[in-house]
Short mmCIF file of C-alpha atoms in Angstrom, two decimals:
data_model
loop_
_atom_site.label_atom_id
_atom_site.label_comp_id
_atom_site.label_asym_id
_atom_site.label_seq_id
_atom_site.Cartn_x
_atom_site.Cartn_y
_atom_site.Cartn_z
CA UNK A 1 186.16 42.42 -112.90
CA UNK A 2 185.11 44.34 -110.11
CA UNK A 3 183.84 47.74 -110.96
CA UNK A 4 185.95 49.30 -107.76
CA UNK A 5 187.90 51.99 -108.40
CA UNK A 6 191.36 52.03 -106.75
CA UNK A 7 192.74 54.99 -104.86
CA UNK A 8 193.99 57.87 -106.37
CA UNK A 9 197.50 59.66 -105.34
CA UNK A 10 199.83 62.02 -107.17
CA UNK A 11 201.97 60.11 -109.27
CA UNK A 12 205.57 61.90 -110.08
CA UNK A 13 207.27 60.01 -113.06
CA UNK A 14 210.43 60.45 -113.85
CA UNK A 15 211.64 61.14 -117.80
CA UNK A 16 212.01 57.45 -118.55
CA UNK A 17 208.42 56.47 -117.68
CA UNK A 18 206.80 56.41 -121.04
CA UNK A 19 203.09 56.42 -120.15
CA UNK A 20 201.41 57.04 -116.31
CA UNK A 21 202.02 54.56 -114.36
CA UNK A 22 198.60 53.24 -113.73
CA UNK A 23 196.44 49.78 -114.74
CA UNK A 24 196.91 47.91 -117.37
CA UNK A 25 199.92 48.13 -119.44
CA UNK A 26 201.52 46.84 -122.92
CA UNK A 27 204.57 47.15 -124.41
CA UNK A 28 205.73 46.71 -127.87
CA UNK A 29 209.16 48.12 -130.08
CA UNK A 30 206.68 50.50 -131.38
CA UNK A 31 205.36 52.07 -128.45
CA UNK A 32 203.38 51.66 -125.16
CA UNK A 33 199.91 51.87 -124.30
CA UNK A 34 197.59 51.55 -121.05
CA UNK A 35 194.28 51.72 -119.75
CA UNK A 36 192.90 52.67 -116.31
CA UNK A 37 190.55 53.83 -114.06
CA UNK A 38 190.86 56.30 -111.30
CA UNK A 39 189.26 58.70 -108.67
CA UNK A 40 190.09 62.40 -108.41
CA UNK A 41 193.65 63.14 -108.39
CA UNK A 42 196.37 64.64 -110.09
CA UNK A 43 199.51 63.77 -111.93
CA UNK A 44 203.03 65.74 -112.36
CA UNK A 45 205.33 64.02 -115.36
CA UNK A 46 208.14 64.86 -117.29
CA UNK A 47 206.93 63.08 -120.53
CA UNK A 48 209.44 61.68 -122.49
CA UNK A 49 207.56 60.50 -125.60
CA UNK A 50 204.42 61.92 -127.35
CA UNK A 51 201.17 61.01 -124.99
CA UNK A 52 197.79 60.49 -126.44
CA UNK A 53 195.13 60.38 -123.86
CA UNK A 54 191.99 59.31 -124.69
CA UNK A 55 188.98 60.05 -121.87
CA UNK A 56 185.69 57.70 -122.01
CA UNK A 57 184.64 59.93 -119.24
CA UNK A 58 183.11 63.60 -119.80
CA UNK A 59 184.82 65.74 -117.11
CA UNK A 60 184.50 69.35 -116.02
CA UNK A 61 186.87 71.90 -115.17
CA UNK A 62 189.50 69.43 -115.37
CA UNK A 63 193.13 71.82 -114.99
CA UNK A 64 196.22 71.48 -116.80
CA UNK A 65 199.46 73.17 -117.46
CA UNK A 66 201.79 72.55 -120.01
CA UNK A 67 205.20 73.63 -119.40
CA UNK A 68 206.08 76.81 -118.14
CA UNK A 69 202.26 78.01 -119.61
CA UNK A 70 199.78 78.94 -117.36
CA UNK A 71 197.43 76.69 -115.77
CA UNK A 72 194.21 75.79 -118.16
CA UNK A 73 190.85 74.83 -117.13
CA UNK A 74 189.10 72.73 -119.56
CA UNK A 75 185.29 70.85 -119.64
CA UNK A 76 184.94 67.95 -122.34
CA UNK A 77 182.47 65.35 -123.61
CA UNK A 78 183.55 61.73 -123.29
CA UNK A 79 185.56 60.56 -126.38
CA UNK A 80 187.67 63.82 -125.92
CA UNK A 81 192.11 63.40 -126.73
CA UNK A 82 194.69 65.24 -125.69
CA UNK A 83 198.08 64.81 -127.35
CA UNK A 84 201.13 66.15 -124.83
CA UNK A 85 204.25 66.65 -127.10
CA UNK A 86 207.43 64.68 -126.47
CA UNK A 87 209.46 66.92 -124.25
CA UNK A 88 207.11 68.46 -122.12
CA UNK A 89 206.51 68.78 -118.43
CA UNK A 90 202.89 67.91 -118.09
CA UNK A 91 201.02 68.75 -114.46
CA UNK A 92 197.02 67.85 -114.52
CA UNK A 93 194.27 67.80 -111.79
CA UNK A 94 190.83 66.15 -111.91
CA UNK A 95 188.04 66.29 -109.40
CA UNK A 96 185.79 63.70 -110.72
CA UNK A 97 186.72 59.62 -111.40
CA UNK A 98 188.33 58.71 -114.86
CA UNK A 99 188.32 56.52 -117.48
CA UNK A 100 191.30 57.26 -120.03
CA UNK A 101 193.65 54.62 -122.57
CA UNK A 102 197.32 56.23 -122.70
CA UNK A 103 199.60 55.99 -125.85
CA UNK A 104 203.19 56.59 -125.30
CA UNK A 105 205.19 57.24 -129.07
CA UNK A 106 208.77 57.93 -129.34
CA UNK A 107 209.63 60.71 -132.00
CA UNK A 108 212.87 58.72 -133.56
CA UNK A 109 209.87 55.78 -134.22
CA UNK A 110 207.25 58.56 -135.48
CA UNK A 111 210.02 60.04 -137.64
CA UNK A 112 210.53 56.21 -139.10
CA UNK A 113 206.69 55.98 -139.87
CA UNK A 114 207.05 59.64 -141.68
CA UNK A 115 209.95 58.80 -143.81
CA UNK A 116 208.88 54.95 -144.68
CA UNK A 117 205.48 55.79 -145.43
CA UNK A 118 204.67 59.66 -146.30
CA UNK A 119 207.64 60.33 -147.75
CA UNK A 120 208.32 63.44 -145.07
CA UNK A 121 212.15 63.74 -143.89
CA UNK A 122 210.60 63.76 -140.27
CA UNK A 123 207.83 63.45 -138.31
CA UNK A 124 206.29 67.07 -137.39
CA UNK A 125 203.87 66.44 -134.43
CA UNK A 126 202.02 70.05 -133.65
CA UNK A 127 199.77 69.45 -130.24
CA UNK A 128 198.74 71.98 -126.57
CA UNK A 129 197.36 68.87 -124.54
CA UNK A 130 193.58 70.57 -124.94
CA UNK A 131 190.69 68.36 -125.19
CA UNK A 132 189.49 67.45 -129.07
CA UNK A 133 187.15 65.45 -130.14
CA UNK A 134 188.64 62.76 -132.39
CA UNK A 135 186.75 60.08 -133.94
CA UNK A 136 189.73 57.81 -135.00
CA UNK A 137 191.60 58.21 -131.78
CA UNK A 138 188.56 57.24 -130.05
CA UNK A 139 188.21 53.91 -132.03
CA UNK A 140 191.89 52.89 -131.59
CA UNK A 141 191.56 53.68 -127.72
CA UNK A 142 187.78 51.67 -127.79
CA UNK A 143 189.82 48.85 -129.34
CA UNK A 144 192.78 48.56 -126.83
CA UNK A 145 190.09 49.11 -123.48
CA UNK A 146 188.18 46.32 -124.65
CA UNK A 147 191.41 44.10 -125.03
CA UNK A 148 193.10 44.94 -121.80
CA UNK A 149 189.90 44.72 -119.46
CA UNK A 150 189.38 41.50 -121.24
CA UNK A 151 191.70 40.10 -118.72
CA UNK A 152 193.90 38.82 -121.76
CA UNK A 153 195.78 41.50 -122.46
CA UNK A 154 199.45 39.22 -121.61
CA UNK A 155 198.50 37.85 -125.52
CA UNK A 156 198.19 41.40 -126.84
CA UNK A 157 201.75 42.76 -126.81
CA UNK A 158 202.38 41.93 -130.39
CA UNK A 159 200.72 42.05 -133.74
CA UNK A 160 197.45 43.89 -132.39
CA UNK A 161 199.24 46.18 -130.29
CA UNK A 162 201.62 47.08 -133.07
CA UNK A 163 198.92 47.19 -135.28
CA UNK A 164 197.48 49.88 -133.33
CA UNK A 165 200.01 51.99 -132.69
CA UNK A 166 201.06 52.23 -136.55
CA UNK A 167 197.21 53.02 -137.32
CA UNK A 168 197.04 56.13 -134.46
CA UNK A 169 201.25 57.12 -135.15
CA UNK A 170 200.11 57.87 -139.19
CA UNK A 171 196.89 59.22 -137.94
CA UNK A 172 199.02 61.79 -135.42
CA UNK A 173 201.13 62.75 -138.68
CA UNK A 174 198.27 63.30 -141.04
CA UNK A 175 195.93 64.96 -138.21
CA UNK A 176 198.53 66.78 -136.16
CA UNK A 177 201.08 67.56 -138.14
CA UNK A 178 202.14 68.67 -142.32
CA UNK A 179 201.81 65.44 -144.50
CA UNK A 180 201.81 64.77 -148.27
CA UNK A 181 198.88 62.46 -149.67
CA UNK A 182 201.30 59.24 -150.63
CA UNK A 183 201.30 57.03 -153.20
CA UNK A 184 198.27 54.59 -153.57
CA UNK A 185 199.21 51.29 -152.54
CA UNK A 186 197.80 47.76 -154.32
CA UNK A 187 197.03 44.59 -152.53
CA UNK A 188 199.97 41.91 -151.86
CA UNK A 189 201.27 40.44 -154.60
CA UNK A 190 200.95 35.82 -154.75
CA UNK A 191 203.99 35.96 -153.99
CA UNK A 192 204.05 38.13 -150.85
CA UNK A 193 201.33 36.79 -149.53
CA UNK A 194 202.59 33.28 -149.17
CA UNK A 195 205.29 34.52 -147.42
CA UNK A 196 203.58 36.23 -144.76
CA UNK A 197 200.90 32.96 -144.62
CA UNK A 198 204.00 30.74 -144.01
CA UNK A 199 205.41 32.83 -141.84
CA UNK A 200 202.28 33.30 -139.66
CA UNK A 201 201.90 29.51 -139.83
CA UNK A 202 205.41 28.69 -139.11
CA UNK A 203 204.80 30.51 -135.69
CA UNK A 204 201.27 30.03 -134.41
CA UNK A 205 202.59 29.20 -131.01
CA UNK A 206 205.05 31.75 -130.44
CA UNK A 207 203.56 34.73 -132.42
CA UNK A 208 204.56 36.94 -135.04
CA UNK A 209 205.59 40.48 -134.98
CA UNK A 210 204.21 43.34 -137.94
CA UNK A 211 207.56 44.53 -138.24
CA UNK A 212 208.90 40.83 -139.24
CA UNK A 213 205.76 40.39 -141.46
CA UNK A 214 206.47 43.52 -143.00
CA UNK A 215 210.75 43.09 -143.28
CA UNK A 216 209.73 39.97 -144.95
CA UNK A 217 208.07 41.26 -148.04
CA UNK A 218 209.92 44.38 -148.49
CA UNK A 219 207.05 47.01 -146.92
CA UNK A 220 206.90 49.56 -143.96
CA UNK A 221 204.46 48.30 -141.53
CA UNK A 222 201.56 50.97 -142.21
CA UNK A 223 202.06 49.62 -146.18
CA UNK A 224 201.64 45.98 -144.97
CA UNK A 225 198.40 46.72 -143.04
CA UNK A 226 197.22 48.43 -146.59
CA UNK A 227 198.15 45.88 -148.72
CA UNK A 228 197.27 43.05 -146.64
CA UNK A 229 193.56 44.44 -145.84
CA UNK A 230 193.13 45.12 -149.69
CA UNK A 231 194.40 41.47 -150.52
CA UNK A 232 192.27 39.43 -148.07
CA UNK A 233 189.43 42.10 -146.51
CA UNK A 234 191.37 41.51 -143.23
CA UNK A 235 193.82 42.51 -140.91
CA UNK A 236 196.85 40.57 -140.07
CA UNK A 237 195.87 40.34 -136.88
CA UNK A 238 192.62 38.70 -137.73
CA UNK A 239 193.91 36.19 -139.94
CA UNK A 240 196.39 35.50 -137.74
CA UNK A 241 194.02 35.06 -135.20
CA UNK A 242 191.99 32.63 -137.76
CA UNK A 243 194.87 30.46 -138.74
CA UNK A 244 195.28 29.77 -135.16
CA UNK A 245 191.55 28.78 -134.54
CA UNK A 246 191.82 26.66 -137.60
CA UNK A 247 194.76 24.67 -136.29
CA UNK A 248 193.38 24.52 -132.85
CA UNK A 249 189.77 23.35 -134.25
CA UNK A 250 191.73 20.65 -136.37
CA UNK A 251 194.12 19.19 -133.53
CA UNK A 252 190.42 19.36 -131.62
CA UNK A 253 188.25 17.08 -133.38
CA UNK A 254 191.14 14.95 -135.61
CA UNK A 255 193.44 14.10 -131.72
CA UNK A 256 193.82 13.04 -128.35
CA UNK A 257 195.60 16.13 -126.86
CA UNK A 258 194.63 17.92 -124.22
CA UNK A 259 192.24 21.10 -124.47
CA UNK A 260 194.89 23.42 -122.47
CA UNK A 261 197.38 21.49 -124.54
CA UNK A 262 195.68 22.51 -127.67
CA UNK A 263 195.09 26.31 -126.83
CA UNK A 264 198.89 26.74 -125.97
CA UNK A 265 200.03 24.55 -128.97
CA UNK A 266 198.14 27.40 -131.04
CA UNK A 267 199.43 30.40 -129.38
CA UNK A 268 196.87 31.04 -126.85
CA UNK A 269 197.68 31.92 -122.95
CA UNK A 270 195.31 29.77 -121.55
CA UNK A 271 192.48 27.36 -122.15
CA UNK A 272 189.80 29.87 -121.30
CA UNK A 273 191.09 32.45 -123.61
CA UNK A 274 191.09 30.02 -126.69
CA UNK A 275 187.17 29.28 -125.42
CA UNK A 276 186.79 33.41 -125.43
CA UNK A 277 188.39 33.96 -128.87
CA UNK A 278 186.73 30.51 -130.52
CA UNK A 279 183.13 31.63 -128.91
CA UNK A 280 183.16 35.40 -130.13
CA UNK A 281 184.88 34.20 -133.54
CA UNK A 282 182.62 30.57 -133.95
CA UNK A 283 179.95 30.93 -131.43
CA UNK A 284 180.87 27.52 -130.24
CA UNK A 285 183.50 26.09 -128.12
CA UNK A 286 186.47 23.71 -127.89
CA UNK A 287 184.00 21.42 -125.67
CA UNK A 288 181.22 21.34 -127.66
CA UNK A 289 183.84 20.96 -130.69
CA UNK A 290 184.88 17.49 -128.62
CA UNK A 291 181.44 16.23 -128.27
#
């Protein structure tokens, strides 16, 4: 990817433009998220939905105004959040380039999570858009940069990206608003978990969404990811991702079929990405599988 950075010129959105409308974007039922890179500028949005930004950039005396407020200068070390609060009128100008992954989260979805998994009658989401450091934001937003600069982000806009945005929507709760600890949660039950196997099997090529996983066994999604990750050490998302290299590695050395057949049989976009996944997973690949 070239390391050129496109550029920069305000950027009015309007209040049905969940994140800015820059780079790399995803969309799931849960939320939207993007990542991008850009050269001094400054942005003026309505924001509909809460807006995590996450900066991989330090800047310096970076302004903002939130609202009617005044307008803020702020410095910050790279890894810094801000979290704008559905509802606001946002206004922000840098003077340096930027790095920064954008979550967009609706409050009727955040008030869902509360209720389903915290046992809170609403979601209560206390935030100034000031720079904080933020260790678990900064993981989430390390884990969707590397995915969408990959180059195949198309195959992320469903169980990863869902994934994510449960993980940082009860993390925004807990963090940034009043929460009760809830309930400790066990691993899946036999049962259970051959339903969401079959399930994920039944639909290597098409995908499967957390919220279908989780419908399917009676769970909110958070209490899924739990329970799943304390039955097999995993995510769904990895052993989704395993069941597909398993069936791809099997139609590999047992048939005929074309490679770019095989990696689209299995779910994957394109014959290079099923090389990507099955050398960073295997450290091998389909061809040498063949040999």
């Amino acid at each position: 990817m070239s390391d050129a950075i496109p550029p920069e010129a305000p950027h009015v959105a309007t209040a049905d433009t969940p994140v800015p409308n820059w780079g790399r974007l995803v969309r799931s039922d849960f939320g939207t998220a993007a990542w991008n890179r850009r050269n001094a500028g400054e942005i003026s949005q309505s924001i509909p939905h809460h807006l995590v930004l996450l900066s991989f950039k330090p800047f310096s005396n970076r302004e903002s105004r939130l609202g009617g407020t005044r307008i803020r200068t702020a410095s910050a070390a790279s890894g810094c959040c801000e979290i704008v609060p559905a509802g606001a009128d946002y206004w922000a100008r840098w003077h340096e380039p930027k790095e920064v992954a954008a979550f967009s989260l609706s409050q009727p979805w955040l008030d869902g999570l509360a209720q389903s998994d915290l046992d809170l009658p609403a979601a209560t989401v206390v935030a100034d858009a000031l720079p904080v450091v933020d260790r678990r934001v900064g993981l989430i937003g390390g884990m969707l940069r590397d995915e969408l600069r990959s180059g195949t982000h198309g195959t992320m806009a469903g169980l990863e990206l869902d994934s994510l945005l449960n993980l940082l929507g009860i993390h925004l709760i807990r963090q940034y608003g009043v929460a009760r600890p809830q309930k400790d949660l066990g691993g899946l039950s036999d049962r259970q978990f051959r339903q969401v196997r079959d399930h994920m099997q039944a639909h290597l090529t098409l995908g499967v969404r957390l919220e279908d996983l989780a419908s399917l066994v009676g769970l909110s999604s958070s209490q899924l990811l739990r329970s799943f990750r304390r039955r097999t050490g995993t995510s769904p998302h990895q052993y989704f991702t395993r069941l597909r290299l398993d069936e791809a590695r099997a139609l590999i050395v047992n048939g005929p079929l074309p490679l770019a057949e095989i990696a689209l049989t299995c779910g994957f976009s394109s014959q290079s990405h099923l090389t990507a996944i099955m050398r960073r997973e295997d450290g091998l690949t389909p061809g040498a599988l063949r040999v």
